Short mmCIF file of C-alpha atoms in Angstrom, two decimals:
data_model
loop_
_atom_site.label_atom_id
_atom_site.label_comp_id
_atom_site.label_asym_id
_atom_site.label_seq_id
_atom_site.Cartn_x
_atom_site.Cartn_y
_atom_site.Cartn_z
CA MET X 1 8.95 18.80 4.88
CA LYS X 2 11.72 16.68 3.32
CA GLU X 3 10.89 14.80 0.13
CA THR X 4 11.98 11.19 -0.40
CA ILE X 5 10.31 10.81 -3.81
CA LYS X 6 9.35 13.56 -6.24
CA VAL X 7 7.58 12.72 -9.51
CA ASN X 8 6.62 15.31 -12.11
CA ASN X 9 4.64 14.55 -15.29
CA LEU X 10 5.70 10.89 -15.45
CA THR X 11 4.61 9.14 -18.63
CA LYS X 12 5.06 5.61 -19.96
CA LYS X 13 3.89 3.99 -23.19
CA PHE X 14 3.73 0.34 -24.21
CA ASN X 15 3.63 0.36 -28.00
CA ASN X 16 0.99 3.03 -28.66
CA ASN X 17 -0.85 2.55 -25.38
CA LEU X 18 -0.37 5.23 -22.73
CA ALA X 19 0.10 3.33 -19.46
CA LEU X 20 1.02 6.34 -17.29
CA ASN X 21 -0.33 9.76 -18.16
CA ASN X 22 1.56 12.71 -16.61
CA LEU X 23 1.66 11.46 -13.02
CA THR X 24 2.72 14.10 -10.50
CA PHE X 25 3.07 13.47 -6.75
CA VAL X 26 5.45 13.84 -3.80
CA VAL X 27 6.26 11.31 -1.05
CA HIS X 28 7.50 12.93 2.15
CA THR X 29 10.17 11.36 4.33
CA GLY X 30 8.87 9.12 7.11
CA GLU X 31 5.33 8.68 5.84
CA ILE X 32 3.30 5.78 4.49
CA PHE X 33 2.22 6.83 1.01
CA GLY X 34 -0.65 4.94 -0.58
CA PHE X 35 -0.89 4.36 -4.31
CA LEU X 36 -4.45 3.13 -4.88
CA GLY X 37 -6.13 1.82 -7.97
CA PRO X 38 -7.75 -1.26 -9.52
CA SER X 39 -5.76 -3.93 -11.36
CA GLY X 40 -4.26 -2.48 -14.53
CA ALA X 41 -4.31 1.12 -13.27
CA GLY X 42 -0.52 1.46 -13.50
CA LYS X 43 0.58 0.81 -9.92
CA THR X 44 3.15 -1.91 -10.61
CA THR X 45 4.46 -0.09 -13.69
CA THR X 46 5.10 2.97 -11.53
CA ILE X 47 7.03 0.96 -8.93
CA LYS X 48 9.18 -0.65 -11.63
CA ILE X 49 10.05 2.78 -13.00
CA LEU X 50 10.79 4.25 -9.57
CA THR X 51 13.09 1.33 -8.73
CA GLY X 52 15.00 1.45 -12.02
CA GLN X 53 13.55 -1.80 -13.42
CA LEU X 54 11.74 -0.07 -16.27
CA SER X 55 12.50 3.05 -18.28
CA HIS X 56 10.04 5.92 -18.59
CA ASP X 57 9.19 7.99 -21.64
CA GLY X 58 8.75 11.41 -20.08
CA GLY X 59 8.80 13.39 -16.86
CA ASP X 60 11.22 13.90 -13.99
CA ILE X 61 11.86 11.58 -11.03
CA THR X 62 13.98 12.04 -7.92
CA ILE X 63 14.39 9.28 -5.30
CA LEU X 64 16.55 9.89 -2.23
CA GLY X 65 18.29 12.58 -4.25
CA GLN X 66 18.95 10.29 -7.23
CA THR X 67 17.27 9.61 -10.58
CA PRO X 68 16.29 6.12 -11.80
CA ASN X 69 19.41 6.15 -14.00
CA THR X 70 21.59 6.42 -10.89
CA PHE X 71 19.42 4.15 -8.73
CA GLN X 72 22.35 1.82 -8.01
CA LYS X 73 23.85 4.54 -5.81
CA ILE X 74 20.97 4.15 -3.36
CA ALA X 75 20.06 0.49 -3.95
CA ASN X 76 21.29 -0.56 -0.50
CA GLN X 77 18.99 2.05 1.09
CA VAL X 78 15.87 0.67 -0.59
CA GLY X 79 13.72 -2.41 0.01
CA VAL X 80 11.30 -3.79 -2.59
CA VAL X 81 8.52 -6.36 -2.36
CA SER X 82 6.79 -7.12 -5.66
CA ASP X 83 5.45 -10.04 -7.67
CA THR X 84 8.77 -10.18 -9.54
CA SER X 85 11.00 -10.46 -6.46
CA GLY X 86 13.38 -13.40 -6.92
CA PHE X 87 14.68 -16.03 -4.49
CA TYR X 88 16.53 -19.36 -4.35
CA GLU X 89 13.70 -21.88 -4.67
CA LYS X 90 15.76 -24.94 -3.66
CA LEU X 91 16.88 -23.39 -0.37
CA SER X 92 14.84 -22.96 2.79
CA ILE X 93 13.29 -19.64 3.73
CA TYR X 94 15.84 -19.34 6.53
CA ASP X 95 18.86 -20.09 4.34
CA ASN X 96 17.67 -17.54 1.77
CA LEU X 97 17.45 -14.91 4.48
CA LEU X 98 20.78 -15.87 6.04
CA ALA X 99 22.42 -15.05 2.71
CA TYR X 100 20.92 -11.57 2.93
CA CYS X 101 22.04 -11.25 6.54
CA LYS X 102 25.63 -11.89 5.48
CA LEU X 103 25.33 -9.45 2.60
CA PHE X 104 24.17 -6.62 4.88
CA SER X 105 25.94 -7.71 8.11
CA VAL X 106 22.64 -8.37 9.90
CA THR X 107 22.52 -10.55 13.03
CA ARG X 108 20.48 -13.74 13.36
CA THR X 109 18.77 -12.16 16.34
CA ARG X 110 17.23 -9.46 14.13
CA LEU X 111 16.28 -12.07 11.52
CA ASN X 112 14.56 -14.27 14.10
CA THR X 113 12.70 -11.28 15.53
CA LEU X 114 11.35 -10.30 12.10
CA LEU X 115 10.29 -13.88 11.33
CA LYS X 116 8.32 -14.00 14.56
CA GLN X 117 6.69 -10.65 13.80
CA VAL X 118 5.24 -12.00 10.55
CA ASN X 119 4.30 -15.45 11.94
CA LEU X 120 6.97 -17.23 9.90
CA TYR X 121 9.49 -18.36 12.49
CA ASN X 122 8.03 -21.86 12.91
CA GLN X 123 8.02 -22.36 9.12
CA ARG X 124 11.52 -20.95 8.54
CA LYS X 125 12.94 -24.34 7.46
CA THR X 126 10.37 -24.72 4.67
CA ILE X 127 11.90 -25.04 1.18
CA VAL X 128 10.83 -21.95 -0.76
CA GLU X 129 9.44 -23.84 -3.76
CA LYS X 130 7.13 -25.75 -1.39
CA ALA X 131 6.01 -22.67 0.53
CA SER X 132 2.48 -21.32 0.19
CA THR X 133 1.81 -17.99 -1.49
CA GLY X 134 1.24 -16.36 1.90
CA MET X 135 4.52 -17.73 3.27
CA LYS X 136 6.43 -16.43 0.24
CA GLN X 137 4.77 -13.04 0.66
CA ARG X 138 5.93 -12.79 4.28
CA PHE X 139 9.39 -14.11 3.41
CA LEU X 140 9.84 -11.41 0.77
CA LEU X 141 8.70 -8.73 3.21
CA VAL X 142 11.27 -9.83 5.79
CA ARG X 143 13.97 -9.87 3.13
CA ALA X 144 13.05 -6.35 2.00
CA ILE X 145 13.31 -4.83 5.49
CA ILE X 146 16.12 -6.91 6.97
CA HIS X 147 18.71 -4.17 6.28
CA GLN X 148 16.49 -1.38 7.69
CA PRO X 149 16.04 0.54 4.42
CA LYS X 150 15.30 4.25 4.26
CA LEU X 151 12.67 3.61 1.58
CA LEU X 152 10.42 0.57 1.20
CA PHE X 153 8.30 -0.26 -1.86
CA LEU X 154 5.42 -2.66 -1.20
CA ASP X 155 3.22 -3.98 -4.00
CA GLU X 156 0.02 -5.46 -2.48
CA PRO X 157 1.88 -6.77 0.63
CA THR X 158 -1.14 -8.36 2.35
CA SER X 159 -2.88 -9.80 -0.70
CA GLY X 160 -4.12 -13.32 0.08
CA LEU X 161 -3.05 -13.27 3.73
CA ASP X 162 -5.30 -14.24 6.65
CA PRO X 163 -6.61 -11.49 8.97
CA THR X 164 -4.27 -12.35 11.86
CA THR X 165 -1.12 -12.18 9.73
CA THR X 166 -2.40 -9.06 7.96
CA LYS X 167 -2.80 -7.34 11.32
CA LYS X 168 0.76 -8.29 12.32
CA ILE X 169 2.12 -6.90 9.05
CA HIS X 170 0.18 -3.67 9.57
CA GLU X 171 1.77 -3.37 13.02
CA LEU X 172 5.20 -4.04 11.52
CA LEU X 173 4.72 -1.34 8.87
CA THR X 174 3.57 1.15 11.49
CA ASN X 175 6.69 0.44 13.55
CA LEU X 176 8.89 0.82 10.47
CA LYS X 177 7.34 4.23 9.87
CA LYS X 178 8.00 5.23 13.48
CA SER X 179 11.65 4.26 13.03
CA GLY X 180 11.93 6.63 10.04
CA THR X 181 11.38 4.34 7.03
CA THR X 182 9.39 5.89 4.19
CA ILE X 183 6.89 3.39 2.75
CA PHE X 184 5.43 3.46 -0.76
CA LEU X 185 2.41 1.15 -0.62
CA THR X 186 0.37 0.05 -3.62
CA THR X 187 -2.97 -1.53 -2.84
CA HIS X 188 -6.59 -1.79 -3.92
CA ASN X 189 -7.61 -2.43 -0.29
CA MET X 190 -9.44 0.71 0.85
CA TYR X 191 -9.54 -0.28 4.52
CA GLU X 192 -5.78 -0.90 4.53
CA ALA X 193 -5.10 2.46 2.90
CA THR X 194 -7.38 4.35 5.29
CA LEU X 195 -5.79 2.63 8.27
CA LEU X 196 -2.13 3.02 7.31
CA CYS X 197 -1.59 5.88 4.87
CA ASP X 198 -0.65 9.47 5.68
CA HIS X 199 -1.17 10.57 2.08
CA LEU X 200 -2.45 8.73 -0.97
CA VAL X 201 -3.04 8.93 -4.69
CA LEU X 202 -6.10 7.50 -6.44
CA LEU X 203 -5.03 6.15 -9.83
CA ASN X 204 -7.25 5.07 -12.72
CA ASN X 205 -6.22 4.15 -16.26
CA GLY X 206 -2.77 5.63 -15.71
CA LYS X 207 -4.05 8.98 -14.45
CA VAL X 208 -4.10 10.56 -11.00
CA VAL X 209 -7.79 11.26 -10.34
CA GLU X 210 -7.36 12.55 -6.77
CA GLN X 211 -4.79 12.82 -3.99
CA GLY X 212 -4.52 13.97 -0.38
CA THR X 213 -4.81 12.59 3.14
CA PRO X 214 -7.53 9.96 3.72
CA LYS X 215 -9.25 12.27 6.22
CA ASN X 216 -9.24 15.27 3.88
CA LEU X 217 -10.55 13.25 0.94
CA ILE X 218 -13.36 11.76 3.01
CA THR X 219 -14.29 15.24 4.28
CA LYS X 220 -14.14 16.71 0.78
CA TYR X 221 -16.54 14.15 -0.67
CA ASN X 222 -18.88 14.07 2.33
CA SER X 223 -20.94 17.01 1.09
CA GLU X 224 -24.24 15.21 1.68
CA LYS X 225 -24.10 14.20 5.33
CA LYS X 226 -25.72 10.79 5.88
CA VAL X 227 -26.57 8.60 8.85
CA THR X 228 -27.10 4.88 9.28
CA LEU X 229 -30.24 3.85 11.14
CA THR X 230 -30.13 0.42 12.78
CA TYR X 231 -33.61 -0.79 13.65
CA LYS X 232 -34.52 -3.10 16.51
CA ASN X 233 -35.59 -5.74 13.98
CA GLY X 234 -31.97 -5.93 12.73
CA THR X 235 -32.35 -4.01 9.46
CA ASN X 236 -30.29 -0.97 8.45
CA GLU X 237 -31.11 2.12 6.44
CA ILE X 238 -28.89 4.96 5.19
CA ILE X 239 -30.59 8.34 4.86
CA PRO X 240 -29.47 11.98 4.47
CA PHE X 241 -29.01 13.65 7.84
CA ILE X 242 -31.58 16.33 7.02
CA LYS X 243 -34.25 13.64 6.65
CA LEU X 244 -33.90 12.49 10.26
CA LYS X 245 -36.71 14.87 11.17
CA THR X 246 -39.05 12.95 8.86
CA VAL X 247 -38.62 9.66 10.73
CA ASP X 248 -42.04 8.65 12.06
CA ASP X 249 -41.22 6.41 15.01
CA PHE X 250 -37.85 6.68 16.76
CA SER X 251 -38.89 3.94 19.20
CA LYS X 252 -38.20 1.39 16.43
CA ILE X 253 -34.57 2.57 16.08
CA GLU X 254 -31.76 0.91 18.04
CA THR X 255 -28.86 3.19 17.02
CA ILE X 256 -28.04 6.14 14.77
CA HIS X 257 -24.49 6.56 13.41
CA SER X 258 -22.89 9.04 11.06
CA CYS X 259 -22.06 7.55 7.67
CA GLU X 260 -18.96 8.84 5.87
CA PRO X 261 -17.97 7.85 2.33
CA SER X 262 -15.21 5.24 2.02
CA LEU X 263 -12.26 5.64 -0.33
CA ASN X 264 -14.02 3.18 -2.63
CA ASP X 265 -17.14 5.38 -2.60
CA ILE X 266 -14.97 8.36 -3.55
CA PHE X 267 -13.31 6.37 -6.33
CA VAL X 268 -16.72 5.33 -7.70
CA THR X 269 -17.82 8.97 -7.63
CA LEU X 270 -14.74 10.01 -9.61
CA THR X 271 -14.49 7.15 -12.12
CA GLY X 272 -17.65 5.05 -12.07
CA GLY X 273 -15.57 1.96 -11.25
CA GLU X 274 -14.44 0.36 -8.01
CA LEU X 275 -10.98 0.13 -6.44
CA ASN X 276 -11.34 -3.60 -5.89
CA ASP X 277 -12.25 -4.43 -9.50
#
């Protein structure tokens, strides 16, 4: 399988503090790759290094056949959404995006379609400095994908958004993947990662603590099979599967469902902390 990103023993220090400790992972072409971890785990630092915004202290990196030092050669093939993404605050959302359209020879038709997909078309005339955080988040996403990049970096793309808009963005990302865009997604949202990601890395304190597909990780850490009992009085109980035979009165039970560990459960098992800390 073709590799879009290859990272081997990546390290980064800030003063004497080790922010990234020998990270090694591969992102395959055309997949959504999840980079999961709590705040301060090193997710944003990694994106800044991969996109040439920050130097690294050790390790090897290849992105679309280039290194961070030669990132400018592939800059027009990459889209980035992060908390440091800049824009013209005195212009409207639409005028900001029109400037990008001209830069990449993109039609207004495509721009309007993208704005509608993220529920921003009716607010397109809003001056950026007066836009809400959620509007700015969606604006930056549209700007990052307007030129149909081969590789898209997203740093917490749905943070603070309402459920309806979040669902639309998930649909948009899925369609981007189908069209061949490789997506590098950082998030601490376990549901989002399970829903979207083909492969993922669990990061804690600058170290990779586990990686694989969501399904394989859940299977790996589901050694003690459990079930959820929902009683007719509305209460729930989680018990090991082997203890089902000890239940006294099944007539009190409404439903029985298998209970698999979530990515957050796995993270707690590995680190003692939670992904959404």
